[in-house]
């Protein structure tokens, strides 16, 4: 189990987590929100929107969430985002799974054992949570990356919904990412997509603009 670094946090993270399905060899949960308070000076709220939850909840963390917390806690004075004290960690897809390549099987199991409408409700409720947290945030950070072996039409339908919420926002950011090759990225080279923090080093924020037809510049 990956633990939180308690020196970086005030109190216990707040997690909106719920069991969806359980069976003899599986247990599927969703998380709409993980909220942490950083142990530092500041007053701003940031919402960071990633792909899907891995393991982090109120009692345990994961490597990606710890990486995000550490970066924001350690930002030097004068650097963009150094005044952030509250982090809302949100996701395009709310289903827990450490491997995005297994997400599709979770979706199909939920639809098969529950219903298509049930799955739609899960996604719609997640979008409502994202919208409510975006409204309270001074920083909105896009960090969803690309899933593996997942239906991209569904994924980018959800991405488009988020981008529509940001149509009038001027405070949109992505992570400054450094890859093992040494390359620095703001948007991924292949898809011009916000990079996900799990696959790179992150060292700060870069402000971007949302242009027409969902173009991030």
mmCIF file of C-alpha atoms in Angstrom:
data_model
loop_
_atom_site.group_PDB
_atom_site.id
_atom_site.type_symbol
_atom_site.label_atom_id
_atom_site.label_comp_id
_atom_site.label_asym_id
_atom_site.label_seq_id
_atom_site.Cartn_x
_atom_site.Cartn_y
_atom_site.Cartn_z
ATOM 1 C CA UNK A 1 0.000 0.000 0.000
ATOM 2 C CA UNK A 2 1.237 3.490 -0.882
ATOM 3 C CA UNK A 3 0.932 5.978 1.983
ATOM 4 C CA UNK A 4 0.459 9.723 1.908
ATOM 5 C CA UNK A 5 3.369 11.875 3.071
ATOM 6 C CA UNK A 6 1.722 13.376 6.150
ATOM 7 C CA UNK A 7 4.230 16.230 6.222
ATOM 8 C CA UNK A 8 2.688 17.522 2.985
ATOM 9 C CA UNK A 9 -0.950 17.442 4.155
ATOM 10 C CA UNK A 10 -3.298 18.983 6.686
ATOM 11 C CA UNK A 11 -5.715 16.393 8.015
ATOM 12 C CA UNK A 12 -7.085 13.429 6.113
ATOM 13 C CA UNK A 13 -7.968 13.562 2.388
ATOM 14 C CA UNK A 14 -11.682 13.674 1.609
ATOM 15 C CA UNK A 15 -12.730 10.950 -0.828
ATOM 16 C CA UNK A 16 -16.083 10.534 -2.600
ATOM 17 C CA UNK A 17 -15.821 6.765 -3.131
ATOM 18 C CA UNK A 18 -18.582 4.220 -3.714
ATOM 19 C CA UNK A 19 -18.806 0.500 -4.456
ATOM 20 C CA UNK A 20 -20.580 -0.261 -7.735
ATOM 21 C CA UNK A 21 -20.268 -4.011 -8.217
ATOM 22 C CA UNK A 22 -18.733 -6.884 -6.320
ATOM 23 C CA UNK A 23 -18.333 -10.571 -7.128
ATOM 24 C CA UNK A 24 -16.221 -13.596 -6.284
ATOM 25 C CA UNK A 25 -13.188 -12.322 -8.177
ATOM 26 C CA UNK A 26 -13.813 -8.603 -8.668
ATOM 27 C CA UNK A 27 -14.853 -5.430 -6.892
ATOM 28 C CA UNK A 28 -15.524 -2.232 -8.849
ATOM 29 C CA UNK A 29 -15.565 1.172 -7.163
ATOM 30 C CA UNK A 30 -15.947 4.706 -8.426
ATOM 31 C CA UNK A 31 -14.427 7.943 -7.147
ATOM 32 C CA UNK A 32 -15.795 11.319 -8.134
ATOM 33 C CA UNK A 33 -13.556 13.453 -5.925
ATOM 34 C CA UNK A 34 -10.357 13.285 -3.883
ATOM 35 C CA UNK A 35 -9.715 16.550 -2.034
ATOM 36 C CA UNK A 36 -6.505 17.300 -0.163
ATOM 37 C CA UNK A 37 -5.311 20.313 1.812
ATOM 38 C CA UNK A 38 -1.610 21.066 1.500
ATOM 39 C CA UNK A 39 0.490 21.911 4.543
ATOM 40 C CA UNK A 40 1.809 25.221 3.224
ATOM 41 C CA UNK A 41 0.940 28.879 2.886
ATOM 42 C CA UNK A 42 -1.688 29.797 0.304
ATOM 43 C CA UNK A 43 -5.383 30.314 -0.250
ATOM 44 C CA UNK A 44 -6.126 29.160 -3.808
ATOM 45 C CA UNK A 45 -8.065 26.115 -4.999
ATOM 46 C CA UNK A 46 -6.952 23.982 -7.946
ATOM 47 C CA UNK A 47 -8.893 21.278 -9.743
ATOM 48 C CA UNK A 48 -6.748 18.792 -11.637
ATOM 49 C CA UNK A 49 -8.556 16.505 -14.078
ATOM 50 C CA UNK A 50 -6.820 13.206 -14.823
ATOM 51 C CA UNK A 51 -7.827 9.953 -16.535
ATOM 52 C CA UNK A 52 -9.298 7.624 -13.902
ATOM 53 C CA UNK A 53 -8.617 6.764 -10.246
ATOM 54 C CA UNK A 54 -5.920 4.199 -9.492
ATOM 55 C CA UNK A 55 -5.960 3.444 -5.745
ATOM 56 C CA UNK A 56 -5.955 6.673 -3.759
ATOM 57 C CA UNK A 57 -8.727 7.303 -1.247
ATOM 58 C CA UNK A 58 -8.918 8.716 2.285
ATOM 59 C CA UNK A 59 -6.667 6.010 3.740
ATOM 60 C CA UNK A 60 -4.132 5.200 1.033
ATOM 61 C CA UNK A 61 -2.494 7.053 -1.821
ATOM 62 C CA UNK A 62 -0.927 5.952 -5.119
ATOM 63 C CA UNK A 63 2.218 6.996 -6.949
ATOM 64 C CA UNK A 64 0.471 9.473 -9.271
ATOM 65 C CA UNK A 65 -1.436 11.259 -6.512
ATOM 66 C CA UNK A 66 1.707 11.429 -4.370
ATOM 67 C CA UNK A 67 3.611 12.898 -7.297
ATOM 68 C CA UNK A 68 0.962 15.612 -7.742
ATOM 69 C CA UNK A 69 0.867 16.426 -4.018
ATOM 70 C CA UNK A 70 4.648 16.621 -3.785
ATOM 71 C CA UNK A 71 4.956 18.920 -6.794
ATOM 72 C CA UNK A 72 2.405 21.419 -5.502
ATOM 73 C CA UNK A 73 3.777 21.306 -1.964
ATOM 74 C CA UNK A 74 7.334 21.963 -3.180
ATOM 75 C CA UNK A 75 6.645 24.718 -5.730
ATOM 76 C CA UNK A 76 9.040 27.588 -4.911
ATOM 77 C CA UNK A 77 7.791 31.056 -4.055
ATOM 78 C CA UNK A 78 7.107 33.090 -7.155
ATOM 79 C CA UNK A 79 6.420 30.079 -9.380
ATOM 80 C CA UNK A 80 2.997 29.695 -10.956
ATOM 81 C CA UNK A 81 0.724 27.747 -8.608
ATOM 82 C CA UNK A 82 2.738 28.345 -5.429
ATOM 83 C CA UNK A 83 -0.375 29.874 -3.800
ATOM 84 C CA UNK A 84 -2.438 26.658 -4.196
ATOM 85 C CA UNK A 85 -3.405 25.058 -0.898
ATOM 86 C CA UNK A 86 -6.455 22.937 -1.845
ATOM 87 C CA UNK A 87 -6.369 20.267 -4.562
ATOM 88 C CA UNK A 88 -9.509 18.744 -6.069
ATOM 89 C CA UNK A 89 -8.391 15.600 -7.880
ATOM 90 C CA UNK A 90 -10.969 14.700 -10.526
ATOM 91 C CA UNK A 91 -11.121 12.241 -13.404
ATOM 92 C CA UNK A 92 -12.575 11.967 -16.913
ATOM 93 C CA UNK A 93 -13.649 8.411 -16.028
ATOM 94 C CA UNK A 94 -14.558 7.791 -12.355
ATOM 95 C CA UNK A 95 -13.960 4.012 -12.270
ATOM 96 C CA UNK A 96 -11.054 2.779 -10.142
ATOM 97 C CA UNK A 97 -8.461 0.721 -12.021
ATOM 98 C CA UNK A 98 -4.667 0.909 -11.906
ATOM 99 C CA UNK A 99 -4.485 -0.245 -15.537
ATOM 100 C CA UNK A 100 -6.341 1.823 -18.113
ATOM 101 C CA UNK A 101 -6.147 -1.186 -20.432
ATOM 102 C CA UNK A 102 -8.582 -2.995 -18.073
ATOM 103 C CA UNK A 103 -11.083 -0.145 -17.859
ATOM 104 C CA UNK A 104 -13.137 -1.249 -20.829
ATOM 105 C CA UNK A 105 -13.829 -4.644 -19.272
ATOM 106 C CA UNK A 106 -15.052 -2.870 -16.120
ATOM 107 C CA UNK A 107 -17.384 -0.693 -18.178
ATOM 108 C CA UNK A 108 -18.739 -3.714 -20.042
ATOM 109 C CA UNK A 109 -19.291 -5.628 -16.808
ATOM 110 C CA UNK A 110 -21.206 -2.706 -15.275
ATOM 111 C CA UNK A 111 -23.406 -2.410 -18.376
ATOM 112 C CA UNK A 112 -23.997 -6.166 -18.503
ATOM 113 C CA UNK A 113 -24.831 -6.618 -14.790
ATOM 114 C CA UNK A 114 -26.533 -3.265 -14.230
ATOM 115 C CA UNK A 115 -27.652 -1.434 -17.382
ATOM 116 C CA UNK A 116 -26.637 1.104 -19.992
ATOM 117 C CA UNK A 117 -28.660 3.730 -18.141
ATOM 118 C CA UNK A 118 -26.820 2.937 -14.913
ATOM 119 C CA UNK A 119 -23.475 3.491 -16.639
ATOM 120 C CA UNK A 120 -24.739 6.727 -18.169
ATOM 121 C CA UNK A 121 -25.800 7.941 -14.733
ATOM 122 C CA UNK A 122 -22.315 7.228 -13.337
ATOM 123 C CA UNK A 123 -20.713 9.300 -16.082
ATOM 124 C CA UNK A 124 -23.255 12.118 -15.799
ATOM 125 C CA UNK A 125 -22.831 12.354 -12.020
ATOM 126 C CA UNK A 126 -19.073 12.514 -12.489
ATOM 127 C CA UNK A 127 -19.446 15.393 -14.952
ATOM 128 C CA UNK A 128 -21.655 17.220 -12.441
ATOM 129 C CA UNK A 129 -18.947 16.874 -9.806
ATOM 130 C CA UNK A 130 -16.301 18.187 -12.218
ATOM 131 C CA UNK A 131 -18.470 21.163 -13.115
ATOM 132 C CA UNK A 132 -19.139 22.054 -9.474
ATOM 133 C CA UNK A 133 -15.439 21.912 -8.561
ATOM 134 C CA UNK A 134 -14.360 23.885 -11.623
ATOM 135 C CA UNK A 135 -16.650 26.711 -10.500
ATOM 136 C CA UNK A 136 -14.866 27.035 -7.146
ATOM 137 C CA UNK A 137 -11.322 26.795 -8.548
ATOM 138 C CA UNK A 138 -8.802 29.509 -9.354
ATOM 139 C CA UNK A 139 -6.678 26.994 -11.276
ATOM 140 C CA UNK A 140 -8.011 24.314 -13.653
ATOM 141 C CA UNK A 141 -5.349 21.812 -14.658
ATOM 142 C CA UNK A 142 -5.820 19.401 -17.574
ATOM 143 C CA UNK A 143 -3.867 16.167 -17.108
ATOM 144 C CA UNK A 144 -5.888 13.300 -18.553
ATOM 145 C CA UNK A 145 -3.467 11.718 -21.040
ATOM 146 C CA UNK A 146 -4.502 8.815 -23.270
ATOM 147 C CA UNK A 147 -5.981 5.484 -22.109
ATOM 148 C CA UNK A 148 -4.769 2.169 -23.471
ATOM 149 C CA UNK A 149 -7.160 -0.239 -25.204
ATOM 150 C CA UNK A 150 -10.195 1.900 -24.395
ATOM 151 C CA UNK A 151 -12.901 3.115 -26.740
ATOM 152 C CA UNK A 152 -11.697 6.571 -27.749
ATOM 153 C CA UNK A 153 -15.111 7.861 -28.948
ATOM 154 C CA UNK A 154 -16.459 7.402 -25.409
ATOM 155 C CA UNK A 155 -13.326 8.854 -23.821
ATOM 156 C CA UNK A 156 -13.265 11.951 -25.965
ATOM 157 C CA UNK A 157 -16.995 12.477 -25.595
ATOM 158 C CA UNK A 158 -16.285 12.912 -21.885
ATOM 159 C CA UNK A 159 -13.253 15.114 -22.602
ATOM 160 C CA UNK A 160 -15.371 17.323 -24.866
ATOM 161 C CA UNK A 161 -17.930 17.773 -22.086
ATOM 162 C CA UNK A 162 -15.203 19.023 -19.766
ATOM 163 C CA UNK A 163 -13.802 21.392 -22.385
ATOM 164 C CA UNK A 164 -17.287 22.820 -22.974
ATOM 165 C CA UNK A 165 -17.414 23.692 -19.262
ATOM 166 C CA UNK A 166 -14.187 25.671 -19.683
ATOM 167 C CA UNK A 167 -15.348 27.715 -22.646
ATOM 168 C CA UNK A 168 -15.251 31.018 -20.722
ATOM 169 C CA UNK A 169 -12.390 30.239 -18.336
ATOM 170 C CA UNK A 170 -9.069 32.068 -18.535
ATOM 171 C CA UNK A 171 -7.283 30.019 -15.871
ATOM 172 C CA UNK A 172 -6.505 26.757 -17.696
ATOM 173 C CA UNK A 173 -3.188 25.003 -17.211
ATOM 174 C CA UNK A 174 -1.327 21.805 -18.074
ATOM 175 C CA UNK A 175 1.619 20.155 -16.373
ATOM 176 C CA UNK A 176 5.152 20.776 -17.544
ATOM 177 C CA UNK A 177 6.317 17.228 -18.261
ATOM 178 C CA UNK A 178 9.822 15.857 -18.693
ATOM 179 C CA UNK A 179 10.142 12.391 -20.223
ATOM 180 C CA UNK A 180 12.960 9.840 -19.699
ATOM 181 C CA UNK A 181 14.358 10.895 -23.088
ATOM 182 C CA UNK A 182 14.847 14.395 -21.696
ATOM 183 C CA UNK A 183 12.124 15.890 -23.890
ATOM 184 C CA UNK A 184 9.974 18.601 -22.292
ATOM 185 C CA UNK A 185 6.284 18.503 -23.203
ATOM 186 C CA UNK A 186 3.328 20.770 -22.599
ATOM 187 C CA UNK A 187 1.011 18.876 -24.970
ATOM 188 C CA UNK A 188 1.779 15.389 -26.248
ATOM 189 C CA UNK A 189 3.465 15.326 -29.651
ATOM 190 C CA UNK A 190 1.220 12.687 -31.201
ATOM 191 C CA UNK A 191 -2.196 13.965 -30.109
ATOM 192 C CA UNK A 192 -1.697 17.544 -28.792
ATOM 193 C CA UNK A 193 -3.257 16.253 -25.608
ATOM 194 C CA UNK A 194 -2.537 17.202 -21.962
ATOM 195 C CA UNK A 195 0.140 14.818 -20.604
ATOM 196 C CA UNK A 196 -0.667 12.501 -17.710
ATOM 197 C CA UNK A 197 1.701 12.789 -14.710
ATOM 198 C CA UNK A 198 2.189 9.038 -14.252
ATOM 199 C CA UNK A 199 4.454 8.710 -17.283
ATOM 200 C CA UNK A 200 6.861 11.619 -16.743
ATOM 201 C CA UNK A 201 8.515 13.966 -14.286
ATOM 202 C CA UNK A 202 6.456 17.065 -13.536
ATOM 203 C CA UNK A 203 7.961 20.388 -12.547
ATOM 204 C CA UNK A 204 5.236 23.023 -12.678
ATOM 205 C CA UNK A 205 2.320 24.525 -14.558
ATOM 206 C CA UNK A 206 2.041 26.056 -18.018
ATOM 207 C CA UNK A 207 -0.900 28.284 -18.856
ATOM 208 C CA UNK A 208 -2.776 27.354 -22.033
ATOM 209 C CA UNK A 209 -5.708 28.684 -24.016
ATOM 210 C CA UNK A 210 -8.805 26.815 -25.115
ATOM 211 C CA UNK A 211 -9.625 27.792 -28.672
ATOM 212 C CA UNK A 212 -12.605 26.921 -30.863
ATOM 213 C CA UNK A 213 -13.314 23.278 -31.757
ATOM 214 C CA UNK A 214 -11.639 22.025 -28.568
ATOM 215 C CA UNK A 215 -8.120 23.089 -29.545
ATOM 216 C CA UNK A 216 -5.709 23.518 -26.652
ATOM 217 C CA UNK A 217 -2.864 25.928 -27.389
#
